[in-house]
Amino acid sequence: MTEGTPSPTLTIRAARVVDWEAIAALMSQPGIRSGTLRLPYYTPEKTRKWLEGLSDDSTVIVAERNGRILGMAGLHRGSGRRHHSAGLGISVDDNHRGEGIGKALLTALIDAADNWLGISRIELTVFTDNEAAIALYRKAGFEHEGTHRAYALRNGVLADVLAMARIRG
């Protein structure tokens, strides 16, 4: 297997409420928490309630290998005059980065946005020091639209994020 190519046993599928404990464990990993806005000590029960409360305007998928969830990603569609757009989030297991899991999740969500959901703008924020994620997004057609300075508290310091978006055709 070459770097960045998912294992043939990687399955991308819709997240299910029954995945709540595995997703809670994934999202509590230090690397994931550092790269997202997730707070420490987020209870697994809150993850279950979040999954139960997802609307039809959210598409949440997981990457699974040998029965273990190694990544999660979601598109969360805007409403009203922003119905053409969706926010994107991707998280990959701290111990399985560089294996193509993020690319597989991103590819699946872009396909859903373009071919099934009619979403023409996908937008995201990413911490400026997350070079691997920024490179992945650029390869997928995302462009840097700006920098939000002092955007979020991370490890006791206010950190900057890039605003990026991909606009279809």
Short mmCIF file of C-alpha atoms in Angstrom, two decimals:
data_model
loop_
_atom_site.label_atom_id
_atom_site.label_comp_id
_atom_site.label_asym_id
_atom_site.label_seq_id
_atom_site.Cartn_x
_atom_site.Cartn_y
_atom_site.Cartn_z
CA MET A 1 0.00 0.00 0.00
CA THR A 2 1.42 3.42 -0.93
CA GLU A 3 1.16 6.34 1.43
CA GLY A 4 -2.11 8.21 1.06
CA THR A 5 -3.90 5.23 -0.51
CA PRO A 6 -6.58 3.67 1.68
CA SER A 7 -6.28 0.00 2.56
CA PRO A 8 -8.52 -2.23 0.45
CA THR A 9 -10.37 -3.16 3.64
CA LEU A 10 -11.40 0.44 4.38
CA THR A 11 -15.17 0.92 4.22
CA ILE A 12 -16.87 4.31 3.98
CA ARG A 13 -20.45 4.25 5.27
CA ALA A 14 -23.06 6.39 6.94
CA ALA A 15 -22.56 6.98 10.65
CA ARG A 16 -25.21 5.29 12.79
CA VAL A 17 -26.44 6.06 16.27
CA VAL A 18 -25.10 2.67 17.41
CA ASP A 19 -21.60 3.99 16.58
CA TRP A 20 -21.79 6.55 19.39
CA GLU A 21 -19.24 4.96 21.72
CA ALA A 22 -16.66 4.39 18.97
CA ILE A 23 -17.16 7.92 17.62
CA ALA A 24 -16.88 9.39 21.12
CA ALA A 25 -13.59 7.53 21.66
CA LEU A 26 -12.26 8.66 18.26
CA MET A 27 -13.19 12.29 18.82
CA SER A 28 -11.58 12.32 22.28
CA GLN A 29 -8.11 11.52 20.94
CA PRO A 30 -5.63 14.33 21.69
CA GLY A 31 -4.68 14.98 18.06
CA ILE A 32 -8.28 15.17 16.91
CA ARG A 33 -9.30 17.38 19.81
CA SER A 34 -6.36 19.69 19.10
CA GLY A 35 -7.40 20.05 15.45
CA THR A 36 -11.09 20.71 16.13
CA LEU A 37 -13.15 22.91 18.40
CA ARG A 38 -14.11 19.92 20.56
CA LEU A 39 -13.68 20.43 24.30
CA PRO A 40 -12.06 17.90 26.64
CA TYR A 41 -14.31 15.72 28.78
CA TYR A 42 -17.08 15.60 26.20
CA THR A 43 -19.19 12.68 27.40
CA PRO A 44 -20.01 9.72 25.14
CA GLU A 45 -23.68 10.34 25.92
CA LYS A 46 -23.43 13.81 24.34
CA THR A 47 -22.08 12.14 21.21
CA ARG A 48 -25.06 9.77 21.18
CA LYS A 49 -27.48 12.70 21.54
CA TRP A 50 -25.66 14.57 18.76
CA LEU A 51 -26.00 11.58 16.42
CA GLU A 52 -29.68 11.16 17.33
CA GLY A 53 -30.32 14.84 16.65
CA LEU A 54 -28.72 15.09 13.21
CA SER A 55 -31.09 16.58 10.67
CA ASP A 56 -31.59 15.60 7.07
CA ASP A 57 -29.35 18.57 6.21
CA SER A 58 -26.33 16.74 7.66
CA THR A 59 -24.43 13.93 5.98
CA VAL A 60 -22.11 12.17 8.43
CA ILE A 61 -19.94 9.25 7.37
CA VAL A 62 -17.30 7.07 8.97
CA ALA A 63 -14.27 5.16 7.70
CA GLU A 64 -14.13 1.68 9.14
CA ARG A 65 -11.47 -1.02 8.90
CA ASN A 66 -11.87 -4.47 10.44
CA GLY A 67 -14.85 -3.27 12.47
CA ARG A 68 -13.01 -0.25 13.93
CA ILE A 69 -13.96 3.34 13.15
CA LEU A 70 -10.79 5.18 12.10
CA GLY A 71 -12.29 8.41 10.81
CA MET A 72 -15.41 10.50 10.63
CA ALA A 73 -16.49 13.34 8.37
CA GLY A 74 -19.56 15.41 7.82
CA LEU A 75 -21.25 17.95 5.61
CA HIS A 76 -23.68 20.28 7.35
CA ARG A 77 -25.85 22.14 4.87
CA GLY A 78 -26.76 25.80 5.23
CA SER A 79 -30.36 26.97 5.29
CA GLY A 80 -32.33 29.60 3.47
CA ARG A 81 -30.20 31.58 1.05
CA ARG A 82 -27.18 29.46 2.08
CA HIS A 83 -28.82 26.16 1.12
CA HIS A 84 -26.29 25.76 -1.71
CA SER A 85 -23.44 25.56 0.82
CA ALA A 86 -22.24 23.17 3.50
CA GLY A 87 -19.63 23.20 6.23
CA LEU A 88 -17.14 20.34 6.22
CA GLY A 89 -15.37 18.61 9.08
CA ILE A 90 -13.01 15.61 8.96
CA SER A 91 -11.29 13.72 11.76
CA VAL A 92 -8.87 10.81 11.41
CA ASP A 93 -7.60 8.50 14.17
CA ASP A 94 -4.34 9.82 15.64
CA ASN A 95 -2.60 6.50 14.93
CA HIS A 96 -3.79 6.15 11.32
CA ARG A 97 -2.96 9.47 9.70
CA GLY A 98 -1.19 9.35 6.35
CA GLU A 99 -3.03 6.18 5.31
CA GLY A 100 -5.48 7.84 2.90
CA ILE A 101 -8.42 7.80 5.31
CA GLY A 102 -8.97 11.56 5.18
CA LYS A 103 -8.73 11.50 1.39
CA ALA A 104 -11.30 8.67 1.17
CA LEU A 105 -13.72 10.54 3.46
CA LEU A 106 -13.25 13.82 1.58
CA THR A 107 -13.70 12.15 -1.81
CA ALA A 108 -16.94 10.51 -0.65
CA LEU A 109 -18.37 13.77 0.69
CA ILE A 110 -17.44 15.74 -2.43
CA ASP A 111 -19.15 13.08 -4.55
CA ALA A 112 -22.27 13.32 -2.38
CA ALA A 113 -22.24 17.14 -2.54
CA ASP A 114 -21.73 17.29 -6.30
CA ASN A 115 -23.85 14.38 -7.50
CA TRP A 116 -26.57 13.84 -4.91
CA LEU A 117 -27.10 16.87 -2.70
CA GLY A 118 -26.76 19.78 -5.12
CA ILE A 119 -24.26 21.53 -2.87
CA SER A 120 -22.08 23.88 -4.90
CA ARG A 121 -19.99 25.43 -2.09
CA ILE A 122 -18.17 23.43 0.59
CA GLU A 123 -16.44 25.52 3.23
CA LEU A 124 -14.22 24.79 6.20
CA THR A 125 -11.76 26.21 8.67
CA VAL A 126 -8.45 24.53 9.42
CA PHE A 127 -5.74 25.50 11.90
CA THR A 128 -2.86 27.17 10.07
CA ASP A 129 -0.32 24.63 11.35
CA ASN A 130 -2.25 21.60 10.03
CA GLU A 131 -0.15 21.32 6.88
CA ALA A 132 -1.29 17.81 5.94
CA ALA A 133 -4.97 18.76 6.00
CA ILE A 134 -4.34 22.01 4.10
CA ALA A 135 -2.46 20.07 1.39
CA LEU A 136 -5.31 17.53 1.15
CA TYR A 137 -7.91 20.28 0.80
CA ARG A 138 -5.87 22.10 -1.85
CA LYS A 139 -5.51 18.89 -3.90
CA ALA A 140 -9.30 18.53 -3.75
CA GLY A 141 -9.83 22.02 -5.17
CA PHE A 142 -10.28 24.05 -1.99
CA GLU A 143 -8.92 27.59 -2.08
CA HIS A 144 -7.73 29.82 0.74
CA GLU A 145 -10.29 32.60 1.23
CA GLY A 146 -8.83 34.26 4.29
CA THR A 147 -7.32 33.89 7.74
CA HIS A 148 -9.24 34.21 10.98
CA ARG A 149 -6.73 35.50 13.52
CA ALA A 150 -7.00 34.44 17.18
CA TYR A 151 -9.92 32.23 16.14
CA ALA A 152 -9.96 29.63 18.90
CA LEU A 153 -8.29 28.81 22.18
CA ARG A 154 -6.07 25.76 21.72
CA ASN A 155 -3.69 24.53 24.39
CA GLY A 156 -3.99 27.84 26.23
CA VAL A 157 -3.12 30.00 23.18
CA LEU A 158 -5.39 31.74 20.68
CA ALA A 159 -4.70 30.09 17.32
CA ASP A 160 -5.35 31.19 13.74
CA VAL A 161 -7.31 29.24 11.14
CA LEU A 162 -7.56 29.42 7.39
CA ALA A 163 -10.98 29.77 5.80
CA MET A 164 -11.08 27.55 2.72
CA ALA A 165 -13.81 26.71 0.24
CA ARG A 166 -14.41 24.65 -2.88
CA ILE A 167 -16.92 26.03 -5.34
CA ARG A 168 -18.14 23.58 -7.95
CA GLY A 169 -18.04 24.76 -11.55
#
